[in-house]
Amino acid sequence: MHYPYIRFLEETGIQLKFFSVCWKTKAFNRSLIRWGNSNPRYLKIWFKIGTYVTFVLLPFSLVLLLYSILVNFSSTDSGSSQFVLQPVLPGINLPASELAYYSLTLILCTVVHELGHAIAAVLYDVNIIDVGANIVFVLPFAYVNLCTERFLALRPTHTLKILCAGVWHNIVLSVVALLLYFMLPTLFSVFFHLNSGVAITEIAKNSHLAGSKGLNIGDTVFQINECDVRDENSWYKCLAQTDILKPAFCIEPDLIHQYDESIPLKHIGEGHIECCESNKKENVCFEYLDPADGILELPSHVCLPARRVVERSEHFCSSTPYICPTNLYCFRPILANSTNLFKISTETKDVIYLGLVSDLYRTIHVSSYIPKYFFKTPTLPDAVTKFLKYVTIMSLGLAIINVLPCKFMDGQYITEMLALILFKSHFGESNVKLATSVVNVLFTIIIVCYCVYSLSKSLL
């Protein structure tokens, strides 16, 4: 009854296991043998360089692991703003919406990694049995199966070159992806404007900034308050700056005389002051910032409609000494908690928003690429940019993790082989293997504990 199904699995090399799908084939063996024998002289130089680079990476990886552990245990933000090793899993500390990027990157990185092992193995006359791929849960990765007898019979230096080839290829892939990432603005400059603002690509349905008077998909933002927005990075820098440096506006006295509806000052706790009636939701209490600390020419606090103030104000005075042009005076809104007043300048209008900086972080997505012609949206450059970011970070991360002395990683065999070359004549083969086994087990426990702690910290 199930014979056609079983036969299909056998012919295709697919195996179904608990929470995993395995696939293996010999279809690529001939191609790999041809590549490995194509330019042996240059390939030997290539893998020799890779071995030296891997040796340099090994102590760096150990130091980085220890530093990451210290940062993670001593801080509350999981070291997100620092260069540390951080385990990632979709849905936990990686957006589930980016699973496609994560999976494609993992496939590419592991294929390039195993390709390094395979070509190096062919170069040093180690037979390739087959190649394949596994999908464990939702995470894909590739592998190459080598002839163990031939591999163990190699000279230690040749064995090291095969072991280091995967790490070396991941480093090269990371560098290539990084170079392409920096070249993207030039490559896409024909079809997109760059360094002239950001394009709004997505607005969450629950965003308070959406609507006819708010932001719309396709709008180009070039300024937030007095901070110039040139690209996606400057967009986030401006948001961070606005959260730290509260905006202040240069106001003409006529506007104050015309719209001021202030009441006697009220202290509402935690040092906050209110000078507006609670039923006037559109009004905000403004504090006069006198640059000279002299005689006040205007009331110290005024109650004005926030939208009218921002629309009429063309100058900011957020930083000391709060200087404004002639006949204009500096006023700063008094806002509770983390609330802020934004003037978001677009090509068609100024959007006035009274709310939290986090609202812009969470509900507005932007792109550095503003379409010129042919493309209506920056979807393509954004997707390529994000993919190259993933490849750069994950390929380098795989290289760093793989070189560590840990069970099931290349580093387990690299450290053992390196230790045998250096210390076998002094301490004997069995003692060296025992010592490296202890080191491998120790670092395996450390890495597993660190990953569990780091991921559990992300869930809290």
XYZ file of C-alpha atoms in Angstrom:
460
model
C 0.000 0.000 0.000
C 2.796 2.426 0.901
C 5.340 1.010 -1.565
C 5.165 3.953 -4.079
C 5.674 6.384 -1.203
C 8.649 4.427 0.198
C 10.138 4.042 -3.270
C 9.815 7.798 -3.864
C 11.705 8.528 -0.632
C 14.459 6.057 -1.527
C 14.891 7.413 -5.058
C 15.005 11.040 -3.979
C 17.206 10.446 -0.923
C 14.647 11.964 1.437
C 14.353 10.636 4.988
C 11.613 11.685 7.398
C 12.614 11.715 11.041
C 11.230 13.110 14.273
C 10.900 16.910 13.785
C 13.336 16.784 10.866
C 13.594 16.099 7.151
C 16.885 14.784 5.737
C 17.993 14.689 2.120
C 21.201 13.323 0.632
C 22.489 12.809 -2.893
C 25.602 11.897 -4.875
C 24.541 14.045 -7.820
C 27.049 16.789 -6.956
C 30.045 14.522 -6.326
C 31.384 14.769 -9.879
C 31.132 18.575 -9.916
C 32.901 18.836 -6.561
C 35.695 16.540 -7.760
C 36.105 18.657 -10.893
C 36.279 21.897 -8.876
C 38.717 20.413 -6.363
C 41.101 19.298 -9.109
C 40.763 22.359 -11.366
C 43.597 24.550 -9.978
C 45.394 22.582 -7.252
C 48.284 25.050 -6.983
C 46.051 28.049 -6.289
C 43.660 26.055 -4.135
C 46.514 24.942 -1.879
C 47.537 28.583 -1.412
C 43.879 29.514 -0.832
C 43.343 26.932 1.908
C 46.747 27.651 3.451
C 45.711 31.285 3.886
C 42.400 30.064 5.299
C 44.181 27.928 7.876
C 46.257 30.868 9.123
C 43.190 33.127 9.269
C 41.341 30.454 11.269
C 44.248 30.244 13.729
C 43.987 34.007 14.256
C 40.213 33.765 14.667
C 40.430 31.057 17.360
C 41.774 33.199 20.256
C 39.591 36.110 19.139
C 36.507 33.857 19.322
C 37.437 32.652 22.809
C 37.872 36.216 24.078
C 34.624 37.302 22.402
C 32.721 34.402 23.997
C 33.974 35.273 27.477
C 33.271 38.973 26.899
C 29.740 38.160 25.682
C 29.076 36.114 28.810
C 30.259 38.950 31.069
C 28.151 41.528 29.203
C 25.061 39.310 29.221
C 25.260 38.503 32.912
C 26.053 42.069 33.979
C 23.497 43.989 31.886
C 19.728 43.939 31.425
C 19.548 44.624 27.670
C 21.253 41.397 26.489
C 24.154 43.406 25.098
C 22.080 44.365 22.073
C 24.040 47.548 21.409
C 27.468 45.908 21.690
C 29.498 43.525 19.550
C 28.767 40.246 21.329
C 27.803 36.681 20.481
C 24.045 36.383 20.678
C 22.014 33.225 19.927
C 18.997 33.962 17.737
C 15.793 32.011 17.172
C 12.813 33.127 15.064
C 9.899 34.139 17.251
C 12.039 34.608 20.367
C 14.622 37.319 19.713
C 14.187 37.447 15.943
C 10.951 38.615 14.261
C 8.972 35.655 12.942
C 8.222 37.788 9.868
C 11.915 37.544 8.926
C 12.016 33.744 8.985
C 12.488 33.662 5.192
C 15.625 35.845 5.420
C 16.914 33.741 8.301
C 16.323 30.429 6.486
C 17.788 31.559 3.150
C 20.833 32.983 4.919
C 21.335 29.797 6.910
C 21.113 27.707 3.724
C 23.622 29.924 1.898
C 26.068 30.065 4.824
C 26.038 26.314 5.457
C 26.307 25.486 1.731
C 29.346 27.771 1.385
C 30.789 26.309 4.600
C 30.402 22.704 3.443
C 31.619 23.614 -0.044
C 34.893 24.656 1.557
C 35.233 21.295 3.308
C 34.329 19.381 0.128
C 36.763 21.155 -2.218
C 39.589 20.929 0.330
C 38.847 17.220 0.818
C 39.035 16.559 -2.936
C 42.271 18.546 -3.120
C 43.877 16.220 -0.564
C 42.420 12.989 -2.029
C 39.633 12.365 0.474
C 36.585 10.726 -1.101
C 33.205 12.445 -0.902
C 30.490 9.908 -0.048
C 27.524 12.243 -0.522
C 26.187 15.709 0.253
C 22.857 16.630 1.745
C 20.678 18.951 3.752
C 18.607 18.707 6.925
C 15.638 20.721 8.115
C 15.375 20.535 11.907
C 12.121 22.142 13.081
C 12.230 25.104 10.663
C 16.005 25.555 10.496
C 17.763 24.299 7.339
C 21.454 23.477 7.009
C 23.719 21.578 4.593
C 26.405 18.956 5.174
C 29.039 16.922 3.304
C 29.854 13.309 4.171
C 33.550 12.397 3.749
C 35.355 9.067 3.788
C 36.506 8.731 7.410
C 39.338 6.257 6.730
C 41.014 8.459 4.125
C 40.483 11.550 6.259
C 42.114 10.041 9.365
C 45.062 8.776 7.309
C 46.033 12.278 6.170
C 48.992 14.265 7.431
C 47.942 16.539 10.331
C 48.614 19.710 8.319
C 46.364 18.527 5.484
C 43.665 17.533 7.965
C 43.800 21.012 9.476
C 43.352 22.639 6.080
C 40.214 20.584 5.427
C 38.847 21.364 8.896
C 39.579 25.097 8.590
C 38.175 25.371 5.055
C 34.564 25.774 6.200
C 35.372 28.558 8.659
C 37.539 30.268 6.038
C 34.754 30.196 3.444
C 32.290 31.686 5.950
C 34.707 34.548 6.638
C 35.114 35.192 2.905
C 31.336 35.076 2.381
C 30.850 37.596 5.200
C 33.426 39.976 3.690
C 31.915 39.679 0.190
C 28.407 40.324 1.553
C 29.694 43.365 3.473
C 31.344 44.799 0.342
C 28.137 44.283 -1.654
C 26.187 45.954 1.157
C 28.330 49.091 0.874
C 28.013 49.011 -2.925
C 24.201 48.827 -2.905
C 23.582 52.605 -2.781
C 25.707 53.035 -5.910
C 24.059 50.097 -7.677
C 20.524 51.322 -6.961
C 21.230 55.056 -7.403
C 19.974 54.861 -11.002
C 16.442 54.097 -9.846
C 16.326 55.619 -6.344
C 17.175 58.898 -4.609
C 19.633 58.490 -1.742
C 20.676 60.696 1.194
C 17.708 62.991 0.656
C 15.304 61.634 3.271
C 13.452 58.404 3.970
C 10.391 56.898 2.327
C 7.537 55.621 4.509
C 7.105 51.964 3.536
C 4.721 50.654 6.184
C 2.384 52.086 8.811
C 0.799 49.843 11.425
C -2.998 49.831 11.488
C -3.032 50.936 15.124
C -0.617 53.835 14.531
C -1.757 57.246 15.769
C 0.306 58.791 12.969
C -1.858 57.381 10.179
C -4.572 59.462 8.547
C -5.134 62.451 6.299
C -3.221 64.805 8.618
C -0.620 62.190 9.458
C 1.850 60.113 7.511
C 1.012 57.995 4.486
C 2.866 55.199 2.721
C 5.107 56.755 0.085
C 5.660 60.031 1.968
C 9.246 61.291 2.047
C 10.412 62.562 5.444
C 13.434 64.855 5.496
C 13.279 66.382 8.990
C 12.104 65.590 12.522
C 11.922 68.835 14.484
C 15.354 70.414 13.899
C 17.104 67.134 13.058
C 17.805 66.452 9.370
C 16.838 62.991 8.127
C 19.058 61.752 5.273
C 18.663 57.977 5.483
C 17.322 55.192 7.684
C 20.181 55.480 10.181
C 19.695 59.224 10.633
C 15.934 58.626 11.044
C 16.590 56.503 14.141
C 19.284 58.900 15.385
C 16.821 61.778 15.121
C 14.204 59.820 17.074
C 16.753 59.053 19.779
C 17.874 62.698 19.855
C 14.287 63.925 20.159
C 13.703 61.575 23.072
C 16.724 63.020 24.901
C 16.605 66.671 23.814
C 13.076 68.034 24.211
C 12.192 70.473 21.410
C 11.734 74.190 22.024
C 10.167 76.606 19.539
C 10.756 80.235 18.632
C 7.368 81.945 18.952
C 6.240 85.428 17.989
C 4.585 87.439 20.788
C 1.438 88.060 18.699
C 0.675 84.329 18.746
C 0.936 84.313 22.542
C -1.295 87.349 22.931
C -3.852 85.875 20.540
C -4.082 82.270 21.768
C -2.836 82.174 25.376
C -5.427 80.540 27.648
C -3.257 79.968 30.684
C -4.610 79.484 34.180
C -2.747 79.811 37.504
C 0.060 77.277 37.735
C -0.772 73.914 39.273
C 1.744 71.373 40.547
C 0.493 67.929 39.574
C 3.156 65.804 41.239
C 6.597 64.484 40.351
C 7.754 68.021 39.571
C 5.274 68.526 36.717
C 3.551 71.877 36.189
C 0.265 72.519 34.413
C -1.076 75.856 33.197
C -3.900 74.632 30.914
C -7.428 73.550 31.714
C -7.888 69.786 31.589
C -10.776 70.004 29.111
C -8.633 71.784 26.480
C -6.974 68.699 25.026
C -5.481 70.568 22.068
C -3.617 72.998 24.346
C -0.192 72.461 25.892
C 1.561 74.383 28.639
C 4.749 76.058 27.357
C 7.634 77.299 29.511
C 9.510 80.465 28.556
C 13.270 79.896 28.257
C 15.039 83.204 28.793
C 18.534 83.085 27.205
C 19.923 85.821 29.457
C 18.211 84.902 32.743
C 17.171 88.523 32.930
C 13.838 90.302 33.229
C 11.073 88.218 31.669
C 9.555 89.993 28.682
C 6.692 87.486 28.471
C 4.818 85.263 30.963
C 6.927 82.401 32.312
C 4.236 79.902 31.323
C 1.615 80.115 28.592
C -1.137 77.766 27.426
C -1.210 77.517 23.636
C -2.634 75.168 20.983
C 0.262 72.839 20.167
C -0.566 72.479 16.476
C -0.791 76.243 15.973
C 2.574 76.798 17.700
C 4.409 74.187 15.654
C 2.835 75.307 12.377
C 3.712 78.960 12.959
C 7.211 78.295 14.282
C 10.018 78.184 11.714
C 12.941 78.095 14.148
C 13.962 75.831 17.019
C 15.842 76.737 20.196
C 16.148 73.381 21.930
C 19.753 73.786 23.084
C 21.324 76.376 25.333
C 21.592 79.339 25.173
C 18.018 79.195 23.697
C 18.628 81.974 21.182
C 15.919 82.955 18.687
C 15.866 85.471 15.826
C 14.877 89.066 16.599
C 11.331 89.532 17.968
C 10.906 85.791 18.590
C 10.974 84.083 21.988
C 11.926 80.563 23.040
C 9.235 78.332 24.568
C 9.410 74.635 25.415
C 6.312 72.435 25.897
C 5.914 70.924 29.357
C 4.916 67.320 28.722
C 4.315 64.456 31.124
C 6.366 61.266 31.182
C 7.961 60.409 27.812
C 5.460 62.343 25.709
C 6.984 64.553 23.052
C 5.946 67.098 20.441
C 7.056 66.320 16.892
C 7.168 68.325 13.718
C 7.748 65.766 10.972
C 8.508 67.526 7.707
C 7.588 65.771 4.458
C 7.641 66.929 0.836
C 3.935 67.798 0.876
C 3.141 68.821 4.453
C 4.270 69.086 8.052
C 2.876 66.405 10.347
C 2.324 67.528 13.933
C 2.265 64.731 16.476
C 1.968 64.761 20.255
C 2.900 61.353 21.617
C 5.649 58.885 22.405
C 8.867 58.358 20.479
C 8.238 54.623 20.773
C 5.117 55.055 18.603
C 7.340 56.030 15.679
C 9.786 53.215 16.404
C 7.081 50.554 16.563
C 4.497 51.606 14.000
C 6.462 53.353 11.226
C 8.841 51.551 8.865
C 11.090 53.578 6.583
C 13.550 53.062 3.745
C 16.624 55.000 2.661
C 15.648 54.404 -0.978
C 13.203 56.928 -2.459
C 11.881 55.763 -5.865
C 12.734 57.897 -8.924
C 11.092 55.955 -11.724
C 10.336 52.392 -12.839
C 10.089 51.204 -9.221
C 7.097 52.468 -7.248
C 8.301 51.134 -3.901
C 11.738 50.440 -2.385
C 10.859 46.785 -1.728
C 13.691 45.361 -3.861
C 16.629 47.372 -2.423
C 15.259 46.960 1.098
C 15.015 43.177 0.692
C 18.526 42.925 -0.775
C 19.922 45.192 1.957
C 18.335 43.140 4.735
C 19.480 39.867 3.165
C 23.083 41.090 2.881
C 22.969 42.238 6.510
C 21.849 38.770 7.536
C 24.533 37.082 5.433
C 27.292 39.345 6.789
C 26.360 38.842 10.430
C 25.339 35.182 10.349
C 28.233 33.988 8.185
C 30.739 35.686 10.487
C 28.826 34.348 13.494
C 28.959 30.797 12.128
C 32.703 31.161 11.551
C 33.243 32.352 15.125
C 31.046 29.640 16.658
C 32.488 26.869 14.473
C 36.074 27.616 15.450
C 35.342 27.393 19.191
C 36.439 24.169 20.963
C 32.931 22.743 21.259
C 31.372 19.352 20.587
C 29.834 18.906 17.123
C 31.705 21.969 15.820
C 34.783 22.160 13.590
C 36.620 23.707 16.521
C 36.469 20.387 18.386
C 38.710 18.757 15.781
C 40.736 21.881 14.969
C 41.868 22.302 18.585
C 42.602 18.580 18.923
C 44.645 18.462 15.709
C 46.460 21.700 16.556
C 47.260 20.421 20.051
C 48.598 17.148 18.627
C 50.891 19.013 16.235
C 52.235 21.266 19.005
C 52.335 18.994 22.085
C 52.296 15.350 20.956
C 56.074 14.988 21.164
C 56.138 16.456 24.700
C 53.117 14.881 26.421
C 52.105 11.936 24.258
C 49.092 11.474 22.004
C 46.713 10.033 24.618
C 47.369 12.834 27.129
C 46.885 15.534 24.494
C 43.611 13.968 23.312
C 42.386 13.681 26.907
C 43.211 17.342 27.608
C 41.497 18.576 24.437
C 38.442 16.410 25.221
C 38.155 18.035 28.645
C 38.489 21.501 27.081
C 35.860 20.667 24.456
C 33.384 19.373 27.053
C 33.984 22.406 29.277
C 33.364 24.901 26.471
C 30.347 22.919 25.255
C 28.754 23.245 28.700
C 29.625 26.958 28.834
C 28.165 27.640 25.369
C 24.966 25.648 26.024
C 24.395 27.397 29.370
C 25.072 30.782 27.800
C 22.618 30.130 24.948
C 19.884 28.924 27.320
C 20.388 31.887 29.646
C 20.498 34.408 26.807
C 17.350 33.073 25.108
C 15.451 32.850 28.404
C 16.489 36.429 29.124
C 14.985 37.477 25.780
C 11.661 35.876 26.752
C 11.403 37.832 30.011
